C-alpha cells in the first residue's frame, strides 16, 4: 500500500533579515513513516522546522498539509491543522506539574477532546501518569523530553516535528525515545525527525533528507542512502563525526 503523503514542503526559501538560510528546500512526510533530516551545525535544520511550524515566515515556497497550503497561516492555525513541533532544546515548565504541562498542549481543544488527549498521553507514557502531580522540574532529563513529546501529542497532530529530541540524553534513554518514535510511526503518525545521531536515527528512518548550507543535497528512501554520500554532506561544511 502506498503511504499517504501528508506534508509536502516545496521551494521553501527562508532567511533572517538580509541573510538567506534555506534555498528552495523541499521535503515530504508520510503518514506511518519517519522522515529523518540530517545536516551539520548551521545547515538550517531548525530554521526548516520553525518555518514549517510557522514560527518564522517563508520568503517563498509552500507548506502543504493534507492538500492545503498553510504557508501564509499563523503558527496557531498550523497547529490546529495538525502540525505539532517539539522545538530544539525544548524545556517544559519546571514549576508546573506534569498534568499542567500536558494541558498546555491541548489548550485550544474542547474539554472532552483534551481529556482524551491526556488519557492517551498517560497510556503511552505510564511514567508520566505516575508523576502527574509532580512538578516537571523534578523529572529526569529523559522524562522531561517524554513530557515535551507527550505535550505535542495531546492535540493528536497529523505531523509531529521533532528537532533533536535526543540532545543531552543518556544512550539508554535515546533508545527508548527511538522506540517511542517507531511506535508512533507504526500507529500512522507522520514524523519528521532532526537528529545529530545519524546511526541511531537511521534505525527508524524511512526517508532521508540531508541539508547542506540550506539546500537539500540528499532526498532518498532510507534504504537507498549511501553512507559515504551522507558523510560527504557533513564534511562539505566542516569536519563532523556522523556515526
Ligand atoms: N535568529 C537568527 N538570526 C539570524 N541568523 C540565524 C538565526 N537563527 C539561525 N541563524 C543562522 O541560520 C543558519 C542556520 O541555523 P539553524 O539553527 O537553522 O541550523 P541547524 O541546522 O539547526 O544547526 P544545529 O545543528 O546547530 O542545531 C545558521 O547560519 C545560523 O547562524
Ligand atoms: Mg538546530
PDB file of C-alpha atoms and ligand atoms in Angstrom:
ATOM      1  CA  UNK A   1       0.000   0.000   0.000  1.00  0.00           C
ATOM      2  CA  UNK A   2       1.246   3.471  -0.830  1.00  0.00           C
ATOM      3  CA  UNK A   3       1.754   5.574   2.281  1.00  0.00           C
ATOM      4  CA  UNK A   4      -0.196   8.789   2.375  1.00  0.00           C
ATOM      5  CA  UNK A   5       1.952  11.856   1.647  1.00  0.00           C
ATOM      6  CA  UNK A   6       0.529  14.190   4.257  1.00  0.00           C
ATOM      7  CA  UNK A   7       3.095  17.016   4.221  1.00  0.00           C
ATOM      8  CA  UNK A   8       4.706  18.484   1.132  1.00  0.00           C
ATOM      9  CA  UNK A   9       7.104  21.367   1.533  1.00  0.00           C
ATOM     10  CA  UNK A  10       8.377  22.800  -1.735  1.00  0.00           C
ATOM     11  CA  UNK A  11      10.521  25.624  -2.961  1.00  0.00           C
ATOM     12  CA  UNK A  12      10.913  26.936   0.558  1.00  0.00           C
ATOM     13  CA  UNK A  13      13.265  29.869   0.979  1.00  0.00           C
ATOM     14  CA  UNK A  14      13.754  31.387   4.414  1.00  0.00           C
ATOM     15  CA  UNK A  15      16.152  33.911   5.855  1.00  0.00           C
ATOM     16  CA  UNK A  16      16.816  36.204   8.756  1.00  0.00           C
ATOM     17  CA  UNK A  17      16.943  39.841   7.705  1.00  0.00           C
ATOM     18  CA  UNK A  18      19.253  40.079   4.699  1.00  0.00           C
ATOM     19  CA  UNK A  19      20.754  36.666   5.262  1.00  0.00           C
ATOM     20  CA  UNK A  20      19.308  33.782   3.260  1.00  0.00           C
ATOM     21  CA  UNK A  21      19.367  30.464   5.105  1.00  0.00           C
ATOM     22  CA  UNK A  22      17.131  27.996   3.253  1.00  0.00           C
ATOM     23  CA  UNK A  23      17.198  27.959  -0.551  1.00  0.00           C
ATOM     24  CA  UNK A  24      14.462  26.186  -2.479  1.00  0.00           C
ATOM     25  CA  UNK A  25      14.039  23.415   0.090  1.00  0.00           C
ATOM     26  CA  UNK A  26      11.593  20.570  -0.472  1.00  0.00           C
ATOM     27  CA  UNK A  27      10.767  17.803   1.984  1.00  0.00           C
ATOM     28  CA  UNK A  28       7.942  15.311   2.293  1.00  0.00           C
ATOM     29  CA  UNK A  29       6.426  13.365   5.164  1.00  0.00           C
ATOM     30  CA  UNK A  30       4.103  10.397   5.018  1.00  0.00           C
ATOM     31  CA  UNK A  31       1.590   9.020   7.486  1.00  0.00           C
ATOM     32  CA  UNK A  32       3.186   5.994   9.142  1.00  0.00           C
ATOM     33  CA  UNK A  33       6.706   6.942   8.135  1.00  0.00           C
ATOM     34  CA  UNK A  34       9.692   8.737   9.599  1.00  0.00           C
ATOM     35  CA  UNK A  35      11.493  11.365   7.534  1.00  0.00           C
ATOM     36  CA  UNK A  36      14.933  11.987   9.052  1.00  0.00           C
ATOM     37  CA  UNK A  37      16.696  15.286   8.454  1.00  0.00           C
ATOM     38  CA  UNK A  38      20.447  15.422   8.774  1.00  0.00           C
ATOM     39  CA  UNK A  39      22.964  18.186   8.337  1.00  0.00           C
ATOM     40  CA  UNK A  40      25.925  19.813  10.041  1.00  0.00           C
ATOM     41  CA  UNK A  41      25.564  22.530  12.653  1.00  0.00           C
ATOM     42  CA  UNK A  42      24.163  25.615  10.999  1.00  0.00           C
ATOM     43  CA  UNK A  43      22.881  23.753   7.912  1.00  0.00           C
ATOM     44  CA  UNK A  44      19.379  25.106   8.544  1.00  0.00           C
ATOM     45  CA  UNK A  45      17.559  22.198  10.190  1.00  0.00           C
ATOM     46  CA  UNK A  46      15.999  24.251  12.992  1.00  0.00           C
ATOM     47  CA  UNK A  47      15.172  27.044  10.550  1.00  0.00           C
ATOM     48  CA  UNK A  48      13.334  24.488   8.397  1.00  0.00           C
ATOM     49  CA  UNK A  49      11.344  23.054  11.302  1.00  0.00           C
ATOM     50  CA  UNK A  50      10.485  26.555  12.543  1.00  0.00           C
ATOM     51  CA  UNK A  51       9.357  27.621   9.063  1.00  0.00           C
ATOM     52  CA  UNK A  52       7.154  24.532   8.671  1.00  0.00           C
ATOM     53  CA  UNK A  53       5.545  25.223  12.054  1.00  0.00           C
ATOM     54  CA  UNK A  54       5.031  28.881  11.115  1.00  0.00           C
ATOM     55  CA  UNK A  55       7.344  30.377  13.731  1.00  0.00           C
ATOM     56  CA  UNK A  56       9.329  32.189  11.061  1.00  0.00           C
ATOM     57  CA  UNK A  57       7.942  33.375   7.724  1.00  0.00           C
ATOM     58  CA  UNK A  58       8.914  31.919   4.373  1.00  0.00           C
ATOM     59  CA  UNK A  59      10.097  34.239   1.594  1.00  0.00           C
ATOM     60  CA  UNK A  60       8.702  31.847  -0.948  1.00  0.00           C
ATOM     61  CA  UNK A  61       7.512  28.293  -1.302  1.00  0.00           C
ATOM     62  CA  UNK A  62       4.654  26.234   0.059  1.00  0.00           C
ATOM     63  CA  UNK A  63       3.865  24.105   3.106  1.00  0.00           C
ATOM     64  CA  UNK A  64       1.016  21.831   2.092  1.00  0.00           C
ATOM     65  CA  UNK A  65      -0.683  19.738   4.758  1.00  0.00           C
ATOM     66  CA  UNK A  66      -3.268  17.269   3.520  1.00  0.00           C
ATOM     67  CA  UNK A  67      -3.786  19.295   0.359  1.00  0.00           C
ATOM     68  CA  UNK A  68      -3.979  22.746   1.995  1.00  0.00           C
ATOM     69  CA  UNK A  69      -1.213  25.299   1.608  1.00  0.00           C
ATOM     70  CA  UNK A  70      -0.541  26.743   5.060  1.00  0.00           C
ATOM     71  CA  UNK A  71       2.488  28.841   4.133  1.00  0.00           C
ATOM     72  CA  UNK A  72       0.615  32.069   4.884  1.00  0.00           C
ATOM     73  CA  UNK A  73      -1.117  30.699   8.001  1.00  0.00           C
ATOM     74  CA  UNK A  74      -0.106  31.585  11.557  1.00  0.00           C
ATOM     75  CA  UNK A  75       1.650  29.094  13.805  1.00  0.00           C
ATOM     76  CA  UNK A  76      -1.601  28.649  15.716  1.00  0.00           C
ATOM     77  CA  UNK A  77      -3.552  27.818  12.594  1.00  0.00           C
ATOM     78  CA  UNK A  78      -0.917  25.323  11.522  1.00  0.00           C
ATOM     79  CA  UNK A  79      -1.048  23.759  14.982  1.00  0.00           C
ATOM     80  CA  UNK A  80      -4.820  23.454  14.795  1.00  0.00           C
ATOM     81  CA  UNK A  81      -4.491  21.993  11.291  1.00  0.00           C
ATOM     82  CA  UNK A  82      -2.259  19.251  12.682  1.00  0.00           C
ATOM     83  CA  UNK A  83       1.394  20.320  12.698  1.00  0.00           C
ATOM     84  CA  UNK A  84       2.981  19.939  16.120  1.00  0.00           C
ATOM     85  CA  UNK A  85       6.601  20.877  16.834  1.00  0.00           C
ATOM     86  CA  UNK A  86       8.874  19.904  19.696  1.00  0.00           C
ATOM     87  CA  UNK A  87      11.479  22.636  19.462  1.00  0.00           C
ATOM     88  CA  UNK A  88      15.205  22.128  19.800  1.00  0.00           C
ATOM     89  CA  UNK A  89      16.200  22.287  23.453  1.00  0.00           C
ATOM     90  CA  UNK A  90      12.514  22.314  24.352  1.00  0.00           C
ATOM     91  CA  UNK A  91      12.046  22.898  28.013  1.00  0.00           C
ATOM     92  CA  UNK A  92       8.879  22.065  29.851  1.00  0.00           C
ATOM     93  CA  UNK A  93       7.614  24.440  32.525  1.00  0.00           C
ATOM     94  CA  UNK A  94       9.553  23.297  35.567  1.00  0.00           C
ATOM     95  CA  UNK A  95       7.359  24.970  38.157  1.00  0.00           C
ATOM     96  CA  UNK A  96       4.210  23.464  36.677  1.00  0.00           C
ATOM     97  CA  UNK A  97       3.057  19.931  37.224  1.00  0.00           C
ATOM     98  CA  UNK A  98       3.220  17.209  34.609  1.00  0.00           C
ATOM     99  CA  UNK A  99      -0.535  17.448  34.182  1.00  0.00           C
ATOM    100  CA  UNK A 100      -0.456  21.236  33.772  1.00  0.00           C
ATOM    101  CA  UNK A 101       2.229  20.905  31.112  1.00  0.00           C
ATOM    102  CA  UNK A 102       0.114  18.376  29.250  1.00  0.00           C
ATOM    103  CA  UNK A 103      -2.961  20.604  29.478  1.00  0.00           C
ATOM    104  CA  UNK A 104      -0.985  23.372  27.780  1.00  0.00           C
ATOM    105  CA  UNK A 105      -0.545  21.045  24.813  1.00  0.00           C
ATOM    106  CA  UNK A 106      -4.326  20.878  24.491  1.00  0.00           C
ATOM    107  CA  UNK A 107      -5.179  24.433  25.404  1.00  0.00           C
ATOM    108  CA  UNK A 108      -7.008  25.086  22.160  1.00  0.00           C
ATOM    109  CA  UNK A 109      -9.081  21.928  22.337  1.00  0.00           C
ATOM    110  CA  UNK A 110     -12.521  21.229  23.719  1.00  0.00           C
ATOM    111  CA  UNK A 111     -12.687  19.699  27.181  1.00  0.00           C
ATOM    112  CA  UNK A 112     -13.607  16.219  26.123  1.00  0.00           C
ATOM    113  CA  UNK A 113     -11.004  16.060  23.366  1.00  0.00           C
ATOM    114  CA  UNK A 114      -8.343  17.366  25.697  1.00  0.00           C
ATOM    115  CA  UNK A 115      -9.244  14.785  28.338  1.00  0.00           C
ATOM    116  CA  UNK A 116      -8.926  12.078  25.688  1.00  0.00           C
ATOM    117  CA  UNK A 117      -5.575  13.548  24.646  1.00  0.00           C
ATOM    118  CA  UNK A 118      -4.337  13.453  28.231  1.00  0.00           C
ATOM    119  CA  UNK A 119      -5.526   9.867  28.713  1.00  0.00           C
ATOM    120  CA  UNK A 120      -3.697   8.929  25.530  1.00  0.00           C
ATOM    121  CA  UNK A 121      -0.514  10.579  26.784  1.00  0.00           C
ATOM    122  CA  UNK A 122      -0.688   8.751  30.111  1.00  0.00           C
ATOM    123  CA  UNK A 123      -1.330   5.420  28.386  1.00  0.00           C
ATOM    124  CA  UNK A 124       1.668   5.957  26.164  1.00  0.00           C
ATOM    125  CA  UNK A 125       3.968   7.212  28.910  1.00  0.00           C
ATOM    126  CA  UNK A 126       2.965   5.455  32.154  1.00  0.00           C
ATOM    127  CA  UNK A 127       5.823   7.163  33.974  1.00  0.00           C
ATOM    128  CA  UNK A 128       4.068  10.486  33.367  1.00  0.00           C
ATOM    129  CA  UNK A 129       0.827   9.075  34.780  1.00  0.00           C
ATOM    130  CA  UNK A 130       2.672   8.074  37.952  1.00  0.00           C
ATOM    131  CA  UNK A 131       4.097  11.581  38.259  1.00  0.00           C
ATOM    132  CA  UNK A 132       1.138  13.612  37.044  1.00  0.00           C
ATOM    133  CA  UNK A 133       1.011  15.785  40.165  1.00  0.00           C
ATOM    134  CA  UNK A 134       4.794  16.230  40.370  1.00  0.00           C
ATOM    135  CA  UNK A 135       6.496  19.393  39.213  1.00  0.00           C
ATOM    136  CA  UNK A 136       8.001  18.867  35.762  1.00  0.00           C
ATOM    137  CA  UNK A 137      11.317  20.175  37.095  1.00  0.00           C
ATOM    138  CA  UNK A 138      11.576  17.122  39.344  1.00  0.00           C
ATOM    139  CA  UNK A 139      11.579  14.728  36.365  1.00  0.00           C
ATOM    140  CA  UNK A 140      14.780  13.354  34.830  1.00  0.00           C
ATOM    141  CA  UNK A 141      16.015  14.832  31.538  1.00  0.00           C
ATOM    142  CA  UNK A 142      14.646  11.860  29.623  1.00  0.00           C
ATOM    143  CA  UNK A 143      11.259  12.117  31.340  1.00  0.00           C
ATOM    144  CA  UNK A 144      11.135  15.846  30.557  1.00  0.00           C
ATOM    145  CA  UNK A 145      11.765  15.106  26.892  1.00  0.00           C
ATOM    146  CA  UNK A 146       8.994  12.471  27.004  1.00  0.00           C
ATOM    147  CA  UNK A 147       6.749  15.123  28.565  1.00  0.00           C
ATOM    148  CA  UNK A 148       7.602  17.579  25.794  1.00  0.00           C
ATOM    149  CA  UNK A 149       6.701  14.956  23.189  1.00  0.00           C
ATOM    150  CA  UNK A 150       3.571  13.931  25.098  1.00  0.00           C
ATOM    151  CA  UNK A 151       2.533  17.588  25.180  1.00  0.00           C
ATOM    152  CA  UNK A 152       2.955  17.820  21.412  1.00  0.00           C
ATOM    153  CA  UNK A 153       0.793  14.708  21.015  1.00  0.00           C
ATOM    154  CA  UNK A 154      -2.161  15.875  23.134  1.00  0.00           C
ATOM    155  CA  UNK A 155      -3.577  17.700  20.107  1.00  0.00           C
ATOM    156  CA  UNK A 156      -3.360  14.468  18.070  1.00  0.00           C
ATOM    157  CA  UNK A 157      -1.353  16.036  15.255  1.00  0.00           C
ATOM    158  CA  UNK A 158      -1.098  14.671  11.746  1.00  0.00           C
ATOM    159  CA  UNK A 159       2.587  15.538  11.594  1.00  0.00           C
ATOM    160  CA  UNK A 160       4.994  15.537  14.525  1.00  0.00           C
ATOM    161  CA  UNK A 161       8.168  17.583  14.054  1.00  0.00           C
ATOM    162  CA  UNK A 162      10.988  16.665  16.444  1.00  0.00           C
ATOM    163  CA  UNK A 163      14.090  18.874  16.496  1.00  0.00           C
ATOM    164  CA  UNK A 164      16.993  16.957  18.061  1.00  0.00           C
ATOM    165  CA  UNK A 165      14.949  15.227  20.740  1.00  0.00           C
ATOM    166  CA  UNK A 166      17.911  13.079  21.838  1.00  0.00           C
ATOM    167  CA  UNK A 167      20.175  16.021  22.684  1.00  0.00           C
ATOM    168  CA  UNK A 168      21.723  15.610  26.108  1.00  0.00           C
ATOM    169  CA  UNK A 169      20.077  12.260  26.851  1.00  0.00           C
ATOM    170  CA  UNK A 170      21.838   9.089  28.007  1.00  0.00           C
ATOM    171  CA  UNK A 171      22.121   6.312  25.376  1.00  0.00           C
ATOM    172  CA  UNK A 172      19.553   4.090  27.079  1.00  0.00           C
ATOM    173  CA  UNK A 173      17.039   6.948  27.086  1.00  0.00           C
ATOM    174  CA  UNK A 174      17.809   7.682  23.442  1.00  0.00           C
ATOM    175  CA  UNK A 175      16.983   4.049  22.657  1.00  0.00           C
ATOM    176  CA  UNK A 176      13.672   4.429  24.494  1.00  0.00           C
ATOM    177  CA  UNK A 177      12.943   7.623  22.600  1.00  0.00           C
ATOM    178  CA  UNK A 178      13.616   5.935  19.259  1.00  0.00           C
ATOM    179  CA  UNK A 179      11.269   3.129  20.358  1.00  0.00           C
ATOM    180  CA  UNK A 180       8.563   5.726  21.004  1.00  0.00           C
ATOM    181  CA  UNK A 181       9.143   7.325  17.581  1.00  0.00           C
ATOM    182  CA  UNK A 182       8.941   3.946  15.926  1.00  0.00           C
ATOM    183  CA  UNK A 183       5.666   3.136  17.729  1.00  0.00           C
ATOM    184  CA  UNK A 184       4.137   6.497  16.792  1.00  0.00           C
ATOM    185  CA  UNK A 185       5.023   5.925  13.181  1.00  0.00           C
ATOM    186  CA  UNK A 186       3.656   2.377  13.161  1.00  0.00           C
ATOM    187  CA  UNK A 187       0.378   3.808  14.515  1.00  0.00           C
ATOM    188  CA  UNK A 188       0.178   6.077  11.475  1.00  0.00           C
ATOM    189  CA  UNK A 189       1.794   9.325  12.626  1.00  0.00           C
ATOM    190  CA  UNK A 190       3.954  11.189  10.126  1.00  0.00           C
ATOM    191  CA  UNK A 191       7.191  12.008  11.944  1.00  0.00           C
ATOM    192  CA  UNK A 192       9.893  14.436  10.843  1.00  0.00           C
ATOM    193  CA  UNK A 193      12.982  13.845  12.935  1.00  0.00           C
ATOM    194  CA  UNK A 194      16.023  16.111  13.039  1.00  0.00           C
ATOM    195  CA  UNK A 195      18.936  14.212  14.545  1.00  0.00           C
ATOM    196  CA  UNK A 196      22.665  14.513  15.096  1.00  0.00           C
ATOM    197  CA  UNK A 197      22.903  10.803  15.918  1.00  0.00           C
ATOM    198  CA  UNK A 198      22.786   9.624  12.326  1.00  0.00           C
ATOM    199  CA  UNK A 199      23.436   5.953  13.062  1.00  0.00           C
ATOM    200  CA  UNK A 200      20.621   5.752  15.592  1.00  0.00           C
ATOM    201  CA  UNK A 201      18.195   7.818  13.566  1.00  0.00           C
ATOM    202  CA  UNK A 202      18.774   5.561  10.546  1.00  0.00           C
ATOM    203  CA  UNK A 203      17.348   2.645  12.566  1.00  0.00           C
ATOM    204  CA  UNK A 204      13.911   4.350  12.493  1.00  0.00           C
ATOM    205  CA  UNK A 205      14.152   6.424   9.288  1.00  0.00           C
ATOM    206  CA  UNK A 206      12.103   5.524   6.218  1.00  0.00           C
ATOM    207  CA  UNK A 207      13.193   8.544   4.225  1.00  0.00           C
ATOM    208  CA  UNK A 208      16.296  10.705   4.466  1.00  0.00           C
ATOM    209  CA  UNK A 209      16.918  14.364   3.750  1.00  0.00           C
ATOM    210  CA  UNK A 210      20.361  15.912   4.101  1.00  0.00           C
ATOM    211  CA  UNK A 211      20.767  19.662   4.216  1.00  0.00           C
ATOM    212  CA  UNK A 212      23.979  21.399   3.371  1.00  0.00           C
ATOM    213  CA  UNK A 213      24.198  25.159   3.717  1.00  0.00           C
ATOM    214  CA  UNK A 214      20.463  25.496   3.447  1.00  0.00           C
ATOM    215  CA  UNK A 215      19.996  23.280   0.410  1.00  0.00           C
ATOM    216  CA  UNK A 216      18.783  19.716   0.063  1.00  0.00           C
ATOM    217  CA  UNK A 217      21.656  17.527  -1.100  1.00  0.00           C
ATOM    218  CA  UNK A 218      20.076  14.128  -0.402  1.00  0.00           C
ATOM    219  CA  UNK A 219      16.380  13.233  -0.733  1.00  0.00           C
ATOM    220  CA  UNK A 220      16.088   9.459  -0.761  1.00  0.00           C
ATOM    221  CA  UNK A 221      14.375   6.432   0.740  1.00  0.00           C
ATOM    222  CA  UNK A 222      16.472   5.372   3.736  1.00  0.00           C
ATOM    223  CA  UNK A 223      17.267   2.023   2.152  1.00  0.00           C
ATOM    224  CA  UNK A 224      18.898   3.739  -0.816  1.00  0.00           C
ATOM    225  CA  UNK A 225      21.071   6.169   1.096  1.00  0.00           C
ATOM    226  CA  UNK A 226      24.760   5.901   0.548  1.00  0.00           C
ATOM    227  CA  UNK A 227      26.682   6.302   3.805  1.00  0.00           C
ATOM    228  CA  UNK A 228      29.594   7.961   2.021  1.00  0.00           C
ATOM    229  CA  UNK A 229      27.293  10.467   0.392  1.00  0.00           C
ATOM    230  CA  UNK A 230      25.690  11.230   3.748  1.00  0.00           C
ATOM    231  CA  UNK A 231      29.106  11.651   5.302  1.00  0.00           C
ATOM    232  CA  UNK A 232      30.136  13.968   2.488  1.00  0.00           C
ATOM    233  CA  UNK A 233      27.104  16.148   3.146  1.00  0.00           C
ATOM    234  CA  UNK A 234      28.577  16.834   6.568  1.00  0.00           C
ATOM    235  CA  UNK A 235      32.186  17.070   5.546  1.00  0.00           C
ATOM    236  CA  UNK A 236      31.219  19.575   2.889  1.00  0.00           C
ATOM    237  CA  UNK A 237      30.815  22.120   5.642  1.00  0.00           C
ATOM    238  CA  UNK A 238      33.090  21.068   8.437  1.00  0.00           C
ATOM    239  CA  UNK A 239      34.825  18.115   9.948  1.00  0.00           C
ATOM    240  CA  UNK A 240      31.947  16.446  11.725  1.00  0.00           C
ATOM    241  CA  UNK A 241      31.569  12.932  13.029  1.00  0.00           C
ATOM    242  CA  UNK A 242      28.316  11.386  11.908  1.00  0.00           C
ATOM    243  CA  UNK A 243      28.443   7.783  13.075  1.00  0.00           C
TER     244      UNK A 243
HETATM  245  N1  LIG B   1      17.546  34.104  14.750  1.00  0.00           N
HETATM  246  C1  LIG B   1      18.532  34.079  13.836  1.00  0.00           C
HETATM  247  N2  LIG B   1      19.009  35.220  13.294  1.00  0.00           N
HETATM  248  C2  LIG B   1      19.991  35.202  12.377  1.00  0.00           C
HETATM  249  N3  LIG B   1      20.574  34.080  11.909  1.00  0.00           N
HETATM  250  C3  LIG B   1      20.145  32.916  12.413  1.00  0.00           C
HETATM  251  C4  LIG B   1      19.098  32.845  13.406  1.00  0.00           C
HETATM  252  N4  LIG B   1      18.888  31.539  13.718  1.00  0.00           N
HETATM  253  C5  LIG B   1      19.742  30.831  12.951  1.00  0.00           C
HETATM  254  N5  LIG B   1      20.504  31.653  12.176  1.00  0.00           N
HETATM  255  C6  LIG B   1      21.524  31.236  11.201  1.00  0.00           C
HETATM  256  O1  LIG B   1      20.893  30.395  10.242  1.00  0.00           O
HETATM  257  C7  LIG B   1      21.733  29.305   9.907  1.00  0.00           C
HETATM  258  C8  LIG B   1      21.001  28.013  10.167  1.00  0.00           C
HETATM  259  O2  LIG B   1      20.760  27.860  11.568  1.00  0.00           O
HETATM  260  P1  LIG B   1      19.915  26.674  12.159  1.00  0.00           P
HETATM  261  O3  LIG B   1      19.766  26.924  13.610  1.00  0.00           O
HETATM  262  O4  LIG B   1      18.684  26.521  11.355  1.00  0.00           O
HETATM  263  O5  LIG B   1      20.870  25.433  11.884  1.00  0.00           O
HETATM  264  P2  LIG B   1      20.785  23.939  12.442  1.00  0.00           P
HETATM  265  O6  LIG B   1      20.996  23.060  11.266  1.00  0.00           O
HETATM  266  O7  LIG B   1      19.549  23.742  13.215  1.00  0.00           O
HETATM  267  O8  LIG B   1      22.056  23.857  13.397  1.00  0.00           O
HETATM  268  P3  LIG B   1      22.292  22.995  14.749  1.00  0.00           P
HETATM  269  O9  LIG B   1      22.765  21.645  14.284  1.00  0.00           O
HETATM  270  O10 LIG B   1      23.380  23.760  15.442  1.00  0.00           O
HETATM  271  O11 LIG B   1      21.021  22.955  15.534  1.00  0.00           O
HETATM  272  C9  LIG B   1      22.995  29.468  10.696  1.00  0.00           C
HETATM  273  O12 LIG B   1      23.940  30.108   9.893  1.00  0.00           O
HETATM  274  C10 LIG B   1      22.584  30.363  11.838  1.00  0.00           C
HETATM  275  O13 LIG B   1      23.664  31.143  12.288  1.00  0.00           O
HETATM  276 MG1  LIG B   2      19.171  23.200  15.147  1.00  0.00          MG
END
